[in-house]
Short mmCIF file of C-alpha atoms in Angstrom, two decimals:
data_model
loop_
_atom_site.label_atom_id
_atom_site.label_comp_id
_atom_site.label_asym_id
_atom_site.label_seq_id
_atom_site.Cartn_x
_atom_site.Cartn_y
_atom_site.Cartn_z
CA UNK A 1 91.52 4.19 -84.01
CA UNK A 2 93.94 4.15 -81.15
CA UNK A 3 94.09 3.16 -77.65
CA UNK A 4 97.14 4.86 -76.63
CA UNK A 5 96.98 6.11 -73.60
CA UNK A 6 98.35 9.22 -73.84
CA UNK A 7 96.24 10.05 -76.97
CA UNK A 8 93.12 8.88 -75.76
CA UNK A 9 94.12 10.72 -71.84
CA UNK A 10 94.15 13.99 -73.91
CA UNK A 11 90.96 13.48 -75.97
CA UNK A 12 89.42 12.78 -73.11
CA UNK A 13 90.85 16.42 -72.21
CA UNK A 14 89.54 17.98 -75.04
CA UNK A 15 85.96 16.53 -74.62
CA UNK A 16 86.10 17.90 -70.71
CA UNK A 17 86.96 21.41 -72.37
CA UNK A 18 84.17 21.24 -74.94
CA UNK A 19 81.21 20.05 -72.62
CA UNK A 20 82.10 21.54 -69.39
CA UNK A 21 85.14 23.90 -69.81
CA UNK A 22 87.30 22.49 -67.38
CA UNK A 23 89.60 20.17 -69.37
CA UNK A 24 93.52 21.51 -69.35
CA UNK A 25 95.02 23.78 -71.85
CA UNK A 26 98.48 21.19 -72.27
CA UNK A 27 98.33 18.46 -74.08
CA UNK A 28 101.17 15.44 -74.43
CA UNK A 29 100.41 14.34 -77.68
CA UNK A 30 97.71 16.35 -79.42
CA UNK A 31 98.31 19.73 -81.07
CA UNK A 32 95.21 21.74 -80.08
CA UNK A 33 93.61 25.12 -81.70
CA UNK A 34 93.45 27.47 -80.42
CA UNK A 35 96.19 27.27 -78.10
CA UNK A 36 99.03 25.13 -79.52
CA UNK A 37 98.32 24.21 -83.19
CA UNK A 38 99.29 27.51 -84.97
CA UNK A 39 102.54 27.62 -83.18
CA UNK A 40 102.97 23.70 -83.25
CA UNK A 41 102.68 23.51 -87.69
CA UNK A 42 104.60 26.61 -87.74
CA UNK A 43 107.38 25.15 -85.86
CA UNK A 44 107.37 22.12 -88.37
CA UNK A 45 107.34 24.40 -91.37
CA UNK A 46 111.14 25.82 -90.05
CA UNK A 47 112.36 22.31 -89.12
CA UNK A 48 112.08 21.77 -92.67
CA UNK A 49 113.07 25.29 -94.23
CA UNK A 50 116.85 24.21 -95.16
CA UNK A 51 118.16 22.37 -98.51
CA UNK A 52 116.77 18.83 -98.65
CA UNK A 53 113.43 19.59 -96.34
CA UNK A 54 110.34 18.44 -97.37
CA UNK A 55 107.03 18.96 -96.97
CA UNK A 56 103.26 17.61 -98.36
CA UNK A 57 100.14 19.13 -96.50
CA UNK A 58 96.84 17.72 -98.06
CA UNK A 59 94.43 20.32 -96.65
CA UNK A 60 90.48 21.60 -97.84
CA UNK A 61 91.82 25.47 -97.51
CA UNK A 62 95.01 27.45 -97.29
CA UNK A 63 93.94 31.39 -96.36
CA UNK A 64 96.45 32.01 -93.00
CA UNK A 65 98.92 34.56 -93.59
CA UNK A 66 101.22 34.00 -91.07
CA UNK A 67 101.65 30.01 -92.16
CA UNK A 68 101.72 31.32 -95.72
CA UNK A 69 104.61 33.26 -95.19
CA UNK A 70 106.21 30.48 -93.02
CA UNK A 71 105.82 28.47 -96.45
CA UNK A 72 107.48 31.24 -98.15
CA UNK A 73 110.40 31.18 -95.89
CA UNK A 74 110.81 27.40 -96.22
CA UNK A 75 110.98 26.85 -100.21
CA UNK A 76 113.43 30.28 -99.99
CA UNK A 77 115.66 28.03 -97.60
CA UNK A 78 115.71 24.93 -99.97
CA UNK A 79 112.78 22.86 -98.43
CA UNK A 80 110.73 21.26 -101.33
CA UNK A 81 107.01 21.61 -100.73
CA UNK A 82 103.55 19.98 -102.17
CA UNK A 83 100.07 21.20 -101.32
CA UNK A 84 97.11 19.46 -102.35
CA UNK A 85 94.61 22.05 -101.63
CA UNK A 86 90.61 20.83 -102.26
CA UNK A 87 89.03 24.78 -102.38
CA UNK A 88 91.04 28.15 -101.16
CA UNK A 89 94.46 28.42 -101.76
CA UNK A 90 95.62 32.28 -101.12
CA UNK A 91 99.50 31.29 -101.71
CA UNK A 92 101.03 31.76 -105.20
CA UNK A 93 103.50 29.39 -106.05
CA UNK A 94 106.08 28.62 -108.44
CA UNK A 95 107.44 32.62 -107.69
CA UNK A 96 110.49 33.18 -108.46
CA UNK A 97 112.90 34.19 -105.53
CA UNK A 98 109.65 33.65 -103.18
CA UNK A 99 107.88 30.00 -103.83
CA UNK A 100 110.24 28.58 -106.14
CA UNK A 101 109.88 25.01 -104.59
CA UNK A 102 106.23 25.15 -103.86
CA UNK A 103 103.68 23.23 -105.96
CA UNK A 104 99.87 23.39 -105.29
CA UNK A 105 97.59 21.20 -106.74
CA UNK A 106 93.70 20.43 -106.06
CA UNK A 107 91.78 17.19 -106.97
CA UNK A 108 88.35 17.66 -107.62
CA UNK A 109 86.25 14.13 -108.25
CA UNK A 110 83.25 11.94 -107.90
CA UNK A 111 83.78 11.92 -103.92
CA UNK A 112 84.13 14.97 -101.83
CA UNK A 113 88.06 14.88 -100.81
CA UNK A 114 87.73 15.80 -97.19
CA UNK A 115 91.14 14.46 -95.24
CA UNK A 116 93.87 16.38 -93.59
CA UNK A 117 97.34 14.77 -93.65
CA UNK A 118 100.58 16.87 -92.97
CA UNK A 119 104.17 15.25 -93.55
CA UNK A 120 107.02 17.10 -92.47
CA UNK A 121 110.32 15.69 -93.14
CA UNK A 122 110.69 12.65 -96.22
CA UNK A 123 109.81 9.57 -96.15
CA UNK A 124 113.22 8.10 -96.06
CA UNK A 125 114.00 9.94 -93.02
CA UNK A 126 113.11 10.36 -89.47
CA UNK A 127 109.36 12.37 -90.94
CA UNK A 128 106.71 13.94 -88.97
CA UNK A 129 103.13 12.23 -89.52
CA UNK A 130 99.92 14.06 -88.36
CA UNK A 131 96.21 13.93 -89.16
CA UNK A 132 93.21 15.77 -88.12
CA UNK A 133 90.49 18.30 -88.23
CA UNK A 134 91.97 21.67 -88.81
CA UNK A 135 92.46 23.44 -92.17
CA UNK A 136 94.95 26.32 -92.30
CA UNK A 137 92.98 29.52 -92.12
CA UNK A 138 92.38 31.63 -89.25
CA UNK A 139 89.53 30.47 -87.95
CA UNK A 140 90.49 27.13 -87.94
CA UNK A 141 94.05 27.91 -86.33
CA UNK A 142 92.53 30.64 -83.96
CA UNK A 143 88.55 30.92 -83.04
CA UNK A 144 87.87 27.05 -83.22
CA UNK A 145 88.23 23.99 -81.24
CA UNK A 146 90.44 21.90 -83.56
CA UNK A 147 93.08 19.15 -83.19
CA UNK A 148 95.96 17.29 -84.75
CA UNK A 149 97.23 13.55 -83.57
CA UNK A 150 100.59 12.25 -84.33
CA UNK A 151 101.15 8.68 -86.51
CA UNK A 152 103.51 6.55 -85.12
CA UNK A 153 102.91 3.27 -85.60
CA UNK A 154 105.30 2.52 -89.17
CA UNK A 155 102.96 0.15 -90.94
CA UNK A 156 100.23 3.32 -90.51
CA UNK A 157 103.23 6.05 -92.18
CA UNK A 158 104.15 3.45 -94.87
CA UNK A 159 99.95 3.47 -95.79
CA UNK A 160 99.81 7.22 -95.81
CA UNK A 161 103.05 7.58 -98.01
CA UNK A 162 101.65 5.27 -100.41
CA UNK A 163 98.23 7.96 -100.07
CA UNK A 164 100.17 10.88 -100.60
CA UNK A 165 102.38 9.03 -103.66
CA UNK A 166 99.09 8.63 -104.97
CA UNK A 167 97.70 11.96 -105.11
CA UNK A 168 101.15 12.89 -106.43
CA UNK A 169 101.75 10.74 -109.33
CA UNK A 170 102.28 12.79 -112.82
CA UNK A 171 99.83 10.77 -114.77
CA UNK A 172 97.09 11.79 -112.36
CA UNK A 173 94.37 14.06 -113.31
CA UNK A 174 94.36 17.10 -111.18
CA UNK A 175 93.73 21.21 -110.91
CA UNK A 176 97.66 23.08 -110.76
CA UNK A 177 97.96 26.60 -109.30
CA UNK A 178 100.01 28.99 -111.56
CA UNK A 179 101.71 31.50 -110.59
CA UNK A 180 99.67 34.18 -111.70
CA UNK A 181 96.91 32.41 -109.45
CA UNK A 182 95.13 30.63 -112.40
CA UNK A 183 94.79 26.95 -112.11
CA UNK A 184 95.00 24.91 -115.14
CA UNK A 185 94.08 21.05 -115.72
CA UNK A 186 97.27 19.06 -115.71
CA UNK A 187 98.04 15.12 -116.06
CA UNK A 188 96.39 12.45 -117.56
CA UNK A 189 93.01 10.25 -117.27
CA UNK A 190 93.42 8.51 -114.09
CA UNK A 191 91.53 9.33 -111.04
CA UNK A 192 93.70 9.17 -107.70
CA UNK A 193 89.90 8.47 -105.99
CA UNK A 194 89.85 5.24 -108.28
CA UNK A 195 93.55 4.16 -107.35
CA UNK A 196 92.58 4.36 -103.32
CA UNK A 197 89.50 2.22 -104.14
CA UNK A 198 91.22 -0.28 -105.78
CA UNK A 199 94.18 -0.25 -102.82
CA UNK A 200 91.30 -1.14 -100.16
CA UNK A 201 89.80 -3.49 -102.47
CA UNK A 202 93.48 -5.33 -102.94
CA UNK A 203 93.83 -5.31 -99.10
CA UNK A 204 90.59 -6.71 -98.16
CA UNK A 205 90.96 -9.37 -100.55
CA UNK A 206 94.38 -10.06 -99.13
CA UNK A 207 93.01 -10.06 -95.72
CA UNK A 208 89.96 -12.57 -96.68
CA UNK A 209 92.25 -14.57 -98.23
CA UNK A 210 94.72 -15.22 -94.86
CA UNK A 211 93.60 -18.59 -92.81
CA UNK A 212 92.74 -16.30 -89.81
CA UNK A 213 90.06 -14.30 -91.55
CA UNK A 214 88.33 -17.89 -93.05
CA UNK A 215 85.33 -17.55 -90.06
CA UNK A 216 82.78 -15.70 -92.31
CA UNK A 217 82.43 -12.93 -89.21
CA UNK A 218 83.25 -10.17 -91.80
CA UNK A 219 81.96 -11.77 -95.27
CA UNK A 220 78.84 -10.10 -95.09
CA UNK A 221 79.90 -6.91 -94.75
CA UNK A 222 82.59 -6.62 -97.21
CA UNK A 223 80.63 -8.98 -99.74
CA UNK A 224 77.73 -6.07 -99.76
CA UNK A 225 81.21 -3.90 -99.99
CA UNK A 226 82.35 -5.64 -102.79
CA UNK A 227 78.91 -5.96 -104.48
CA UNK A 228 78.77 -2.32 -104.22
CA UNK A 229 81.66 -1.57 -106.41
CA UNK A 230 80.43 -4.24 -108.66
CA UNK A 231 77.43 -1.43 -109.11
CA UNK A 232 79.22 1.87 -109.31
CA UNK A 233 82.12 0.32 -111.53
CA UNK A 234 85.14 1.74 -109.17
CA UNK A 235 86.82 -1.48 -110.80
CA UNK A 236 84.99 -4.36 -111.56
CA UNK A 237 87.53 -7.16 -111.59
CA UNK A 238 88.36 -6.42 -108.32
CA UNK A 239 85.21 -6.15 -107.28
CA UNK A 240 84.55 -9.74 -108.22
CA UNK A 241 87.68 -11.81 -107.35
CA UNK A 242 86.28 -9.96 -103.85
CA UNK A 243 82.61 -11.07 -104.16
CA UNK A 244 84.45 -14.78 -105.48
CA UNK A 245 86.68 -14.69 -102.19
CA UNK A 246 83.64 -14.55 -100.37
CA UNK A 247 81.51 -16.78 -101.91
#
């Protein structure tokens, strides 16, 4: 959720465009399919195709040719990529002389994994954050209505580099793309899905537990949360030192 005005000026933009076709085709802050999102991630890709780049995309699908090859070019230059793709990947990686640097991996799990992040640029550095709607195929990039917002707020890119750290960890189970374009089951017994739940569980109890959240406005809410969790064993112990916060 947002309330910057610039964000919110050009949703408001692409809302006009959707229900009455009059909204403009230039956005401030928004990249925009069809008009500006191909060219805007492709543009990211090169800022990052040069020794020390980096990139992570978590996507649902990976089928464009044209950012594909843009890829290509990048991990050829030196930029170190990782691709958590959910369903259909149409890049090989791990080529030698053309994906050397590129890893793909795919979590499949109890919940459908559904979010788009793209990070251009490391964490360390000056990165690019960006989340929306759009998958990279050509429908998405081309025949479709889709759009990607910028994360600026720090506190917000710290949370999504602990997400994507997550996802990345070598002791997590996970689908890996082979070169040959076979994917094979790699890592060990922990469920990324399962880390994330317990991450929200550990911040809502912090939150409860802060002098300013001591009203009971929220406690029913998050104790039917917590009580929840209790019932589909995501963790229990959290669950309960969150039900006994509550209580």
């Amino acid at each position: 959720l947002t309330s910057d005005p610039e964000i919110t000026r050009d949703v408001a933009e692409v809302f006009q465009r959707l229900t009455s076709g009059s909204g403009l085709r230039d956005y401030n802050r928004l990249l925009v399919a069809p008009e500006h999102l191909r060219d805007g991630i492709a543009d990211r890709i090169r800022s990052e195709a040069h020794p020390g780049g980096r990139i992570v995309l978590k996507i649902n699908s990976l089928a464009d040719p044209a950012i594909i090859q843009e890829l290509y070019a990048a991990s050829q230059a030196g930029c170190e990529i990782d691709l958590i793709v959910r369903g259909i990947c149409c890049l090989r990686p791990g080529v030698a002389g053309l994906s050397d640097r590129i890893r793909v991996h795919s979590i499949l799990g109890r919940f459908l994994e559904h979010s788009r992040i793209f990070r251009f640029g490391s964490p360390t550095g000056d990165a690019d954050y960006w989340l929306g709607s759009a998958d990279l195929m050509p429908r998405n990039l081309d025949m479709r209505v889709e759009t990607l917002v910028p994360i600026k707020d720090a506190s917000l890119r710290r949370r999504i580099d602990r997400i994507l750290a997550s996802y990345l960890q070598d002791d997590i189970a996970r689908w890996e793309l082979a070169p040959n374009g076979n994917w094979k089951q790699v890592g060990g017994h922990r469920h990324v899905q399962n880390l994330l739940i317990e991450a929200s569980i550990a911040e809502a109890l912090k939150f409860f537990q802060h002098p300013s959240a001591q009203d009971g406005r929220y406690a029913g809410g998050v104790e039917r949360a917590a009580e929840r969790i209790l019932i589909t064993g995501a963790n229990g112990n959290l669950g309960r030192q969150l039900v006994e916060s509550l209580s």
